[in-house]
Amino acid sequence: MKILDSQGRIFGKFSILDIGAALVILLVIVGIFFFPGTSGSLAQIGVPTKPVEIDVVVRGLSIRQPQDLIKDFQSKKKTNIIIRNQPYGQVDVKSVKELPRNVVVPQPDGTVKALPDPRKDTFSSDMIITLAGKAQITNNGPVLGNSKLKVGIPLELEGFDYNFNSTVIDVRIKN
């Protein structure tokens, strides 16, 4: 009996193409489960990690009781952040400061003044929140997760009963 017949079958039963396809599938499975590779990007290997503080501003947050949200931040002292639609995880909340609501009022002499908003039912609040975490310090600046952290970057804050957007206004690297 011949090992390979005229139709390309081994011992008249198995096609060489079928055996080749089965070997490729077997090698892919072995490669996935036994050699998964390294986690993280190569750019993050050997990069120093330092504590950073991030100030974010929240403008026009529609909320009925802003004091309840501020108390929630002060009691839990943690929040989840999402940078450019990439979840990072939890960071510490160092401080929360509610900003006064002002309106621009023209004066009779043509100048304008910013005066406190007399309306109490606007359901809109502004605040500055200081967050703290550990970031990798690269040549291009601090990196949280895989996202660069710079002034102007939109940052999403998420908790049990809130999810809103803010903007980074200051990044401080601590030593």
Short mmCIF file of N, CA and C in Angstrom, two decimals:
data_model
loop_
_atom_site.label_atom_id
_atom_site.label_comp_id
_atom_site.label_asym_id
_atom_site.label_seq_id
_atom_site.Cartn_x
_atom_site.Cartn_y
_atom_site.Cartn_z
N MET A 1 0.84 -1.17 0.00
CA MET A 1 0.00 0.00 0.00
C MET A 1 0.89 1.24 0.00
N LYS A 2 0.55 2.19 -0.88
CA LYS A 2 1.31 3.42 -0.98
C LYS A 2 0.94 4.37 0.15
N ILE A 3 1.93 5.17 0.57
CA ILE A 3 1.66 6.17 1.61
C ILE A 3 0.82 7.30 1.02
N LEU A 4 1.11 7.76 -0.17
CA LEU A 4 0.41 8.86 -0.81
C LEU A 4 -0.15 8.38 -2.14
N ASP A 5 -1.48 8.46 -2.30
CA ASP A 5 -2.07 8.00 -3.55
C ASP A 5 -2.18 9.13 -4.56
N SER A 6 -2.81 8.89 -5.71
CA SER A 6 -2.87 9.87 -6.80
C SER A 6 -3.77 11.07 -6.47
N GLN A 7 -4.66 10.96 -5.52
CA GLN A 7 -5.56 12.06 -5.15
C GLN A 7 -5.03 12.88 -3.98
N GLY A 8 -3.81 12.61 -3.53
CA GLY A 8 -3.19 13.38 -2.46
C GLY A 8 -3.66 12.98 -1.08
N ARG A 9 -4.09 11.73 -0.94
CA ARG A 9 -4.54 11.26 0.37
C ARG A 9 -3.46 10.37 0.98
N ILE A 10 -3.27 10.51 2.29
CA ILE A 10 -2.32 9.67 3.00
C ILE A 10 -3.03 8.39 3.42
N PHE A 11 -2.44 7.26 3.07
CA PHE A 11 -3.00 5.93 3.31
C PHE A 11 -4.41 5.79 2.74
N GLY A 12 -4.74 6.62 1.75
CA GLY A 12 -6.03 6.52 1.09
C GLY A 12 -7.19 7.07 1.91
N LYS A 13 -6.93 7.70 3.08
CA LYS A 13 -8.02 8.16 3.93
C LYS A 13 -7.97 9.66 4.24
N PHE A 14 -6.78 10.21 4.46
CA PHE A 14 -6.67 11.60 4.92
C PHE A 14 -6.06 12.48 3.83
N SER A 15 -6.68 13.61 3.57
CA SER A 15 -6.18 14.55 2.59
C SER A 15 -5.05 15.38 3.21
N ILE A 16 -4.05 15.69 2.41
CA ILE A 16 -2.94 16.50 2.90
C ILE A 16 -3.43 17.89 3.29
N LEU A 17 -4.37 18.44 2.55
CA LEU A 17 -4.91 19.77 2.86
C LEU A 17 -5.66 19.76 4.20
N ASP A 18 -6.41 18.71 4.48
CA ASP A 18 -7.13 18.61 5.75
C ASP A 18 -6.15 18.53 6.92
N ILE A 19 -5.08 17.76 6.74
CA ILE A 19 -4.08 17.64 7.82
C ILE A 19 -3.38 18.97 8.03
N GLY A 20 -3.05 19.68 6.94
CA GLY A 20 -2.42 21.01 7.05
C GLY A 20 -3.32 21.99 7.77
N ALA A 21 -4.62 22.01 7.46
CA ALA A 21 -5.57 22.91 8.11
C ALA A 21 -5.69 22.57 9.59
N ALA A 22 -5.73 21.28 9.93
CA ALA A 22 -5.82 20.88 11.34
C ALA A 22 -4.57 21.30 12.10
N LEU A 23 -3.39 21.19 11.48
CA LEU A 23 -2.15 21.62 12.13
C LEU A 23 -2.14 23.13 12.37
N VAL A 24 -2.61 23.91 11.41
CA VAL A 24 -2.66 25.36 11.59
C VAL A 24 -3.60 25.72 12.73
N ILE A 25 -4.76 25.11 12.80
CA ILE A 25 -5.71 25.38 13.88
C ILE A 25 -5.10 24.98 15.23
N LEU A 26 -4.44 23.84 15.28
CA LEU A 26 -3.81 23.38 16.52
C LEU A 26 -2.72 24.35 16.96
N LEU A 27 -1.90 24.84 16.04
CA LEU A 27 -0.84 25.79 16.38
C LEU A 27 -1.41 27.13 16.86
N VAL A 28 -2.49 27.58 16.27
CA VAL A 28 -3.13 28.82 16.72
C VAL A 28 -3.65 28.66 18.14
N ILE A 29 -4.30 27.55 18.44
CA ILE A 29 -4.83 27.30 19.79
C ILE A 29 -3.68 27.24 20.80
N VAL A 30 -2.62 26.53 20.47
CA VAL A 30 -1.46 26.46 21.37
C VAL A 30 -0.86 27.84 21.57
N GLY A 31 -0.75 28.62 20.50
CA GLY A 31 -0.19 29.97 20.60
C GLY A 31 -1.02 30.89 21.47
N ILE A 32 -2.33 30.77 21.40
CA ILE A 32 -3.20 31.64 22.19
C ILE A 32 -3.14 31.28 23.67
N PHE A 33 -3.23 30.00 23.99
CA PHE A 33 -3.34 29.61 25.39
C PHE A 33 -2.00 29.44 26.10
N PHE A 34 -0.96 29.05 25.41
CA PHE A 34 0.31 28.79 26.09
C PHE A 34 1.32 29.92 25.93
N PHE A 35 1.16 30.76 24.94
CA PHE A 35 2.07 31.89 24.73
C PHE A 35 1.25 33.15 24.48
N PRO A 36 0.53 33.66 25.51
CA PRO A 36 -0.36 34.80 25.27
C PRO A 36 0.36 36.11 25.03
N GLY A 37 1.65 36.22 25.34
CA GLY A 37 2.38 37.47 25.13
C GLY A 37 2.40 38.29 26.40
N THR A 38 3.02 39.46 26.30
CA THR A 38 3.12 40.34 27.46
C THR A 38 1.92 41.25 27.49
N SER A 39 1.57 41.72 28.69
CA SER A 39 0.46 42.66 28.81
C SER A 39 1.01 44.07 28.85
N GLY A 40 0.23 45.00 28.36
CA GLY A 40 0.67 46.39 28.34
C GLY A 40 1.48 46.67 27.09
N SER A 41 1.74 47.94 26.87
CA SER A 41 2.51 48.30 25.68
C SER A 41 3.99 48.35 26.03
N LEU A 42 4.82 48.21 25.03
CA LEU A 42 6.26 48.23 25.26
C LEU A 42 6.75 49.58 25.72
N ALA A 43 6.03 50.64 25.40
CA ALA A 43 6.45 51.98 25.78
C ALA A 43 6.38 52.19 27.28
N GLN A 44 5.67 51.33 28.01
CA GLN A 44 5.47 51.54 29.44
C GLN A 44 6.47 50.76 30.29
N ILE A 45 7.35 50.02 29.68
CA ILE A 45 8.30 49.22 30.45
C ILE A 45 9.42 50.13 30.94
N GLY A 46 9.69 50.11 32.24
CA GLY A 46 10.77 50.89 32.81
C GLY A 46 10.46 52.37 32.96
N VAL A 47 9.21 52.79 32.82
CA VAL A 47 8.84 54.19 32.95
C VAL A 47 8.51 54.46 34.41
N PRO A 48 9.07 55.54 34.99
CA PRO A 48 8.80 55.81 36.41
C PRO A 48 7.34 56.20 36.66
N THR A 49 6.84 55.80 37.81
CA THR A 49 5.48 56.14 38.23
C THR A 49 5.56 57.11 39.40
N LYS A 50 4.83 58.22 39.29
CA LYS A 50 4.83 59.24 40.33
C LYS A 50 3.39 59.65 40.63
N PRO A 51 3.15 60.15 41.86
CA PRO A 51 1.82 60.68 42.17
C PRO A 51 1.54 61.97 41.40
N VAL A 52 0.32 62.11 40.94
CA VAL A 52 -0.10 63.32 40.25
C VAL A 52 -1.40 63.83 40.86
N GLU A 53 -1.60 65.13 40.77
CA GLU A 53 -2.87 65.75 41.13
C GLU A 53 -3.44 66.40 39.89
N ILE A 54 -4.73 66.21 39.68
CA ILE A 54 -5.41 66.71 38.49
C ILE A 54 -6.57 67.58 38.96
N ASP A 55 -6.61 68.81 38.48
CA ASP A 55 -7.76 69.67 38.72
C ASP A 55 -8.66 69.61 37.50
N VAL A 56 -9.94 69.32 37.72
CA VAL A 56 -10.91 69.32 36.63
C VAL A 56 -12.00 70.32 36.95
N VAL A 57 -12.53 70.95 35.92
CA VAL A 57 -13.63 71.89 36.09
C VAL A 57 -14.89 71.28 35.48
N VAL A 58 -15.98 71.43 36.19
CA VAL A 58 -17.29 70.98 35.74
C VAL A 58 -18.14 72.22 35.55
N ARG A 59 -18.61 72.45 34.34
CA ARG A 59 -19.42 73.63 34.03
C ARG A 59 -20.83 73.22 33.68
N GLY A 60 -21.80 73.87 34.30
CA GLY A 60 -23.21 73.68 33.94
C GLY A 60 -23.75 72.30 34.21
N LEU A 61 -23.31 71.68 35.31
CA LEU A 61 -23.82 70.35 35.66
C LEU A 61 -25.27 70.49 36.12
N SER A 62 -26.16 69.82 35.42
CA SER A 62 -27.58 69.86 35.77
C SER A 62 -27.81 68.93 36.94
N ILE A 63 -28.09 69.54 38.10
CA ILE A 63 -28.26 68.76 39.33
C ILE A 63 -29.18 69.53 40.27
N ARG A 64 -30.06 68.78 40.94
CA ARG A 64 -31.00 69.41 41.86
C ARG A 64 -30.33 69.80 43.16
N GLN A 65 -29.52 68.90 43.74
CA GLN A 65 -28.87 69.14 45.03
C GLN A 65 -27.36 69.00 44.90
N PRO A 66 -26.64 70.04 44.50
CA PRO A 66 -25.19 69.91 44.35
C PRO A 66 -24.48 69.60 45.67
N GLN A 67 -25.04 70.04 46.78
CA GLN A 67 -24.42 69.77 48.09
C GLN A 67 -24.39 68.27 48.39
N ASP A 68 -25.40 67.53 47.93
CA ASP A 68 -25.42 66.08 48.15
C ASP A 68 -24.29 65.41 47.37
N LEU A 69 -24.05 65.85 46.15
CA LEU A 69 -22.95 65.30 45.36
C LEU A 69 -21.61 65.63 46.00
N ILE A 70 -21.47 66.84 46.49
CA ILE A 70 -20.21 67.23 47.15
C ILE A 70 -20.00 66.41 48.41
N LYS A 71 -21.04 66.18 49.20
CA LYS A 71 -20.92 65.34 50.40
C LYS A 71 -20.56 63.91 50.02
N ASP A 72 -21.13 63.42 48.91
CA ASP A 72 -20.82 62.07 48.43
C ASP A 72 -19.33 61.96 48.08
N PHE A 73 -18.80 62.96 47.37
CA PHE A 73 -17.37 62.96 47.05
C PHE A 73 -16.52 63.00 48.32
N GLN A 74 -16.92 63.83 49.29
CA GLN A 74 -16.12 63.99 50.51
C GLN A 74 -16.19 62.76 51.40
N SER A 75 -17.29 62.02 51.38
CA SER A 75 -17.39 60.84 52.24
C SER A 75 -16.72 59.62 51.61
N LYS A 76 -16.90 59.41 50.32
CA LYS A 76 -16.32 58.23 49.66
C LYS A 76 -14.86 58.43 49.29
N LYS A 77 -14.49 59.66 48.96
CA LYS A 77 -13.11 60.02 48.61
C LYS A 77 -12.54 59.24 47.43
N LYS A 78 -13.38 58.61 46.63
CA LYS A 78 -12.95 57.88 45.43
C LYS A 78 -13.97 58.11 44.33
N THR A 79 -13.49 58.06 43.09
CA THR A 79 -14.37 58.10 41.94
C THR A 79 -13.70 57.36 40.79
N ASN A 80 -14.50 56.88 39.86
CA ASN A 80 -13.97 56.24 38.66
C ASN A 80 -13.84 57.29 37.58
N ILE A 81 -12.77 57.19 36.79
CA ILE A 81 -12.62 58.13 35.69
C ILE A 81 -12.49 57.38 34.37
N ILE A 82 -12.94 58.06 33.32
CA ILE A 82 -12.86 57.55 31.96
C ILE A 82 -12.17 58.64 31.14
N ILE A 83 -11.04 58.30 30.52
CA ILE A 83 -10.28 59.27 29.73
C ILE A 83 -10.42 58.90 28.26
N ARG A 84 -11.00 59.80 27.47
CA ARG A 84 -11.19 59.57 26.04
C ARG A 84 -11.87 58.22 25.77
N ASN A 85 -12.93 57.96 26.47
CA ASN A 85 -13.74 56.74 26.34
C ASN A 85 -12.99 55.48 26.72
N GLN A 86 -11.89 55.59 27.45
CA GLN A 86 -11.12 54.44 27.93
C GLN A 86 -11.20 54.43 29.45
N PRO A 87 -11.87 53.45 30.06
CA PRO A 87 -11.94 53.40 31.52
C PRO A 87 -10.55 53.26 32.13
N TYR A 88 -10.27 54.07 33.14
CA TYR A 88 -8.98 53.99 33.82
C TYR A 88 -9.10 53.23 35.13
N GLY A 89 -10.10 53.55 35.92
CA GLY A 89 -10.26 52.94 37.23
C GLY A 89 -10.51 54.02 38.27
N GLN A 90 -10.21 53.68 39.51
CA GLN A 90 -10.50 54.61 40.62
C GLN A 90 -9.32 55.53 40.89
N VAL A 91 -9.65 56.77 41.24
CA VAL A 91 -8.68 57.74 41.73
C VAL A 91 -9.24 58.36 43.00
N ASP A 92 -8.37 58.99 43.77
CA ASP A 92 -8.78 59.65 45.01
C ASP A 92 -9.34 61.04 44.69
N VAL A 93 -10.36 61.43 45.46
CA VAL A 93 -10.89 62.78 45.38
C VAL A 93 -10.31 63.55 46.54
N LYS A 94 -9.45 64.54 46.26
CA LYS A 94 -8.80 65.30 47.32
C LYS A 94 -9.68 66.44 47.81
N SER A 95 -10.32 67.16 46.88
CA SER A 95 -11.18 68.27 47.30
C SER A 95 -12.20 68.57 46.21
N VAL A 96 -13.30 69.17 46.66
CA VAL A 96 -14.37 69.60 45.76
C VAL A 96 -14.77 71.00 46.19
N LYS A 97 -14.79 71.92 45.25
CA LYS A 97 -15.17 73.30 45.56
C LYS A 97 -16.24 73.75 44.58
N GLU A 98 -17.38 74.14 45.13
CA GLU A 98 -18.44 74.66 44.27
C GLU A 98 -18.13 76.10 43.91
N LEU A 99 -18.24 76.42 42.63
CA LEU A 99 -17.97 77.78 42.16
C LEU A 99 -19.25 78.59 42.18
N PRO A 100 -19.15 79.86 42.51
CA PRO A 100 -20.37 80.70 42.50
C PRO A 100 -20.86 80.92 41.07
N ARG A 101 -22.19 80.95 40.93
CA ARG A 101 -22.79 81.22 39.62
C ARG A 101 -22.90 82.73 39.46
N ASN A 102 -22.34 83.25 38.39
CA ASN A 102 -22.37 84.68 38.11
C ASN A 102 -23.07 84.93 36.79
N VAL A 103 -23.61 86.13 36.66
CA VAL A 103 -24.17 86.59 35.39
C VAL A 103 -23.48 87.89 35.04
N VAL A 104 -23.33 88.10 33.75
CA VAL A 104 -22.71 89.34 33.27
C VAL A 104 -23.82 90.38 33.12
N VAL A 105 -23.65 91.53 33.81
CA VAL A 105 -24.67 92.58 33.81
C VAL A 105 -24.06 93.84 33.19
N PRO A 106 -24.64 94.33 32.08
CA PRO A 106 -24.14 95.59 31.51
C PRO A 106 -24.48 96.77 32.42
N GLN A 107 -23.57 97.70 32.50
CA GLN A 107 -23.76 98.89 33.34
C GLN A 107 -24.11 100.09 32.45
N PRO A 108 -24.72 101.13 33.04
CA PRO A 108 -25.12 102.30 32.23
C PRO A 108 -23.97 102.98 31.50
N ASP A 109 -22.74 102.86 32.04
CA ASP A 109 -21.60 103.53 31.38
C ASP A 109 -20.98 102.68 30.27
N GLY A 110 -21.56 101.50 29.97
CA GLY A 110 -21.08 100.65 28.89
C GLY A 110 -20.19 99.51 29.34
N THR A 111 -19.77 99.49 30.60
CA THR A 111 -18.95 98.40 31.11
C THR A 111 -19.85 97.25 31.53
N VAL A 112 -19.24 96.13 31.85
CA VAL A 112 -19.99 94.98 32.35
C VAL A 112 -19.39 94.54 33.68
N LYS A 113 -20.26 93.97 34.52
CA LYS A 113 -19.83 93.43 35.80
C LYS A 113 -20.36 92.01 35.94
N ALA A 114 -19.56 91.18 36.58
CA ALA A 114 -20.01 89.83 36.91
C ALA A 114 -20.59 89.87 38.31
N LEU A 115 -21.89 89.64 38.40
CA LEU A 115 -22.59 89.69 39.69
C LEU A 115 -23.16 88.32 40.00
N PRO A 116 -23.37 88.02 41.30
CA PRO A 116 -23.96 86.72 41.65
C PRO A 116 -25.33 86.54 41.00
N ASP A 117 -25.57 85.34 40.51
CA ASP A 117 -26.82 85.02 39.86
C ASP A 117 -27.94 85.01 40.91
N PRO A 118 -28.96 85.86 40.76
CA PRO A 118 -30.04 85.90 41.77
C PRO A 118 -31.01 84.73 41.66
N ARG A 119 -30.99 84.00 40.55
CA ARG A 119 -31.92 82.89 40.37
C ARG A 119 -31.44 81.69 41.19
N LYS A 120 -32.35 81.11 41.94
CA LYS A 120 -32.00 79.96 42.77
C LYS A 120 -32.49 78.64 42.18
N ASP A 121 -33.32 78.67 41.16
CA ASP A 121 -33.90 77.46 40.61
C ASP A 121 -33.31 77.10 39.24
N THR A 122 -32.03 77.37 39.03
CA THR A 122 -31.42 77.10 37.73
C THR A 122 -31.02 75.63 37.58
N PHE A 123 -30.87 74.90 38.67
CA PHE A 123 -30.46 73.49 38.66
C PHE A 123 -29.18 73.30 37.84
N SER A 124 -28.29 74.24 37.94
CA SER A 124 -27.02 74.19 37.22
C SER A 124 -25.92 74.56 38.19
N SER A 125 -24.85 73.79 38.17
CA SER A 125 -23.79 74.01 39.13
C SER A 125 -22.43 73.92 38.45
N ASP A 126 -21.48 74.70 38.92
CA ASP A 126 -20.10 74.65 38.47
C ASP A 126 -19.24 74.26 39.66
N MET A 127 -18.20 73.47 39.42
CA MET A 127 -17.29 73.09 40.51
C MET A 127 -15.92 72.73 39.99
N ILE A 128 -14.95 72.82 40.89
CA ILE A 128 -13.59 72.37 40.62
C ILE A 128 -13.33 71.18 41.53
N ILE A 129 -12.86 70.08 40.94
CA ILE A 129 -12.59 68.85 41.69
C ILE A 129 -11.11 68.53 41.52
N THR A 130 -10.44 68.26 42.63
CA THR A 130 -9.03 67.87 42.60
C THR A 130 -8.95 66.36 42.81
N LEU A 131 -8.35 65.67 41.83
CA LEU A 131 -8.21 64.22 41.86
C LEU A 131 -6.73 63.87 42.05
N ALA A 132 -6.45 62.72 42.65
CA ALA A 132 -5.07 62.28 42.85
C ALA A 132 -4.94 60.82 42.45
N GLY A 133 -3.83 60.50 41.82
CA GLY A 133 -3.56 59.13 41.42
C GLY A 133 -2.09 58.98 41.07
N LYS A 134 -1.74 57.80 40.56
CA LYS A 134 -0.36 57.54 40.16
C LYS A 134 -0.32 57.44 38.63
N ALA A 135 0.60 58.18 38.04
CA ALA A 135 0.73 58.20 36.58
C ALA A 135 2.16 57.85 36.19
N GLN A 136 2.28 57.29 35.01
CA GLN A 136 3.61 57.03 34.46
C GLN A 136 4.09 58.31 33.80
N ILE A 137 5.32 58.69 34.12
CA ILE A 137 5.86 59.94 33.59
C ILE A 137 6.73 59.61 32.38
N THR A 138 6.27 60.02 31.20
CA THR A 138 6.99 59.78 29.96
C THR A 138 7.58 61.10 29.46
N ASN A 139 8.28 61.05 28.34
CA ASN A 139 8.83 62.27 27.75
C ASN A 139 7.74 63.22 27.29
N ASN A 140 6.56 62.68 27.00
CA ASN A 140 5.43 63.49 26.53
C ASN A 140 4.50 63.92 27.65
N GLY A 141 4.84 63.62 28.91
CA GLY A 141 4.01 64.00 30.03
C GLY A 141 3.44 62.79 30.75
N PRO A 142 2.58 63.03 31.75
CA PRO A 142 2.02 61.92 32.52
C PRO A 142 1.00 61.11 31.71
N VAL A 143 0.96 59.80 32.00
CA VAL A 143 0.06 58.88 31.32
C VAL A 143 -0.70 58.08 32.37
N LEU A 144 -2.03 58.12 32.34
CA LEU A 144 -2.88 57.30 33.19
C LEU A 144 -3.45 56.20 32.32
N GLY A 145 -3.22 54.95 32.71
CA GLY A 145 -3.65 53.85 31.86
C GLY A 145 -2.85 53.90 30.58
N ASN A 146 -3.51 54.09 29.46
CA ASN A 146 -2.83 54.27 28.18
C ASN A 146 -3.16 55.61 27.58
N SER A 147 -3.64 56.57 28.39
CA SER A 147 -4.06 57.86 27.89
C SER A 147 -3.19 58.97 28.46
N LYS A 148 -2.73 59.85 27.58
CA LYS A 148 -1.96 61.01 28.03
C LYS A 148 -2.88 61.93 28.82
N LEU A 149 -2.31 62.56 29.82
CA LEU A 149 -3.07 63.43 30.70
C LEU A 149 -2.54 64.85 30.54
N LYS A 150 -3.32 65.71 29.87
CA LYS A 150 -2.89 67.06 29.59
C LYS A 150 -4.05 68.02 29.82
N VAL A 151 -3.72 69.30 29.96
CA VAL A 151 -4.74 70.33 30.13
C VAL A 151 -5.62 70.35 28.88
N GLY A 152 -6.93 70.38 29.09
CA GLY A 152 -7.89 70.42 27.99
C GLY A 152 -8.49 69.07 27.65
N ILE A 153 -7.95 67.99 28.20
CA ILE A 153 -8.46 66.65 27.91
C ILE A 153 -9.82 66.48 28.60
N PRO A 154 -10.84 65.98 27.90
CA PRO A 154 -12.11 65.69 28.58
C PRO A 154 -11.96 64.46 29.46
N LEU A 155 -12.51 64.55 30.65
CA LEU A 155 -12.44 63.48 31.64
C LEU A 155 -13.86 63.21 32.12
N GLU A 156 -14.26 61.96 32.14
CA GLU A 156 -15.60 61.58 32.58
C GLU A 156 -15.51 61.00 33.99
N LEU A 157 -16.31 61.51 34.91
CA LEU A 157 -16.35 61.02 36.27
C LEU A 157 -17.60 60.16 36.43
N GLU A 158 -17.42 58.99 37.04
CA GLU A 158 -18.53 58.05 37.14
C GLU A 158 -18.54 57.45 38.54
N GLY A 159 -19.75 57.37 39.11
CA GLY A 159 -19.94 56.74 40.40
C GLY A 159 -21.25 55.99 40.42
N PHE A 160 -21.70 55.65 41.62
CA PHE A 160 -22.93 54.86 41.76
C PHE A 160 -24.14 55.59 41.19
N ASP A 161 -24.25 56.90 41.46
CA ASP A 161 -25.43 57.63 41.02
C ASP A 161 -25.09 58.90 40.24
N TYR A 162 -23.93 58.95 39.62
CA TYR A 162 -23.57 60.09 38.78
C TYR A 162 -22.66 59.65 37.64
N ASN A 163 -22.71 60.41 36.58
CA ASN A 163 -21.83 60.23 35.42
C ASN A 163 -21.87 61.54 34.66
N PHE A 164 -20.76 62.29 34.70
CA PHE A 164 -20.74 63.57 34.01
C PHE A 164 -19.34 63.85 33.48
N ASN A 165 -19.28 64.81 32.56
CA ASN A 165 -18.03 65.18 31.91
C ASN A 165 -17.40 66.39 32.59
N SER A 166 -16.09 66.44 32.51
CA SER A 166 -15.34 67.58 33.02
C SER A 166 -14.15 67.79 32.10
N THR A 167 -13.38 68.84 32.37
CA THR A 167 -12.21 69.15 31.57
C THR A 167 -11.03 69.36 32.49
N VAL A 168 -9.88 68.80 32.12
CA VAL A 168 -8.67 68.97 32.92
C VAL A 168 -8.18 70.41 32.76
N ILE A 169 -7.94 71.11 33.90
CA ILE A 169 -7.44 72.47 33.84
C ILE A 169 -6.05 72.60 34.46
N ASP A 170 -5.58 71.55 35.16
CA ASP A 170 -4.23 71.61 35.74
C ASP A 170 -3.77 70.19 36.06
N VAL A 171 -2.49 69.92 35.79
CA VAL A 171 -1.87 68.63 36.13
C VAL A 171 -0.59 68.94 36.89
N ARG A 172 -0.48 68.41 38.11
CA ARG A 172 0.71 68.64 38.93
C ARG A 172 1.36 67.29 39.24
N ILE A 173 2.65 67.18 38.95
CA ILE A 173 3.40 65.96 39.26
C ILE A 173 4.07 66.16 40.60
N LYS A 174 3.78 65.25 41.54
CA LYS A 174 4.34 65.34 42.89
C LYS A 174 5.62 64.50 42.95
N ASN A 175 6.51 64.87 43.86
CA ASN A 175 7.75 64.11 44.01
C ASN A 175 7.73 63.23 45.22
#
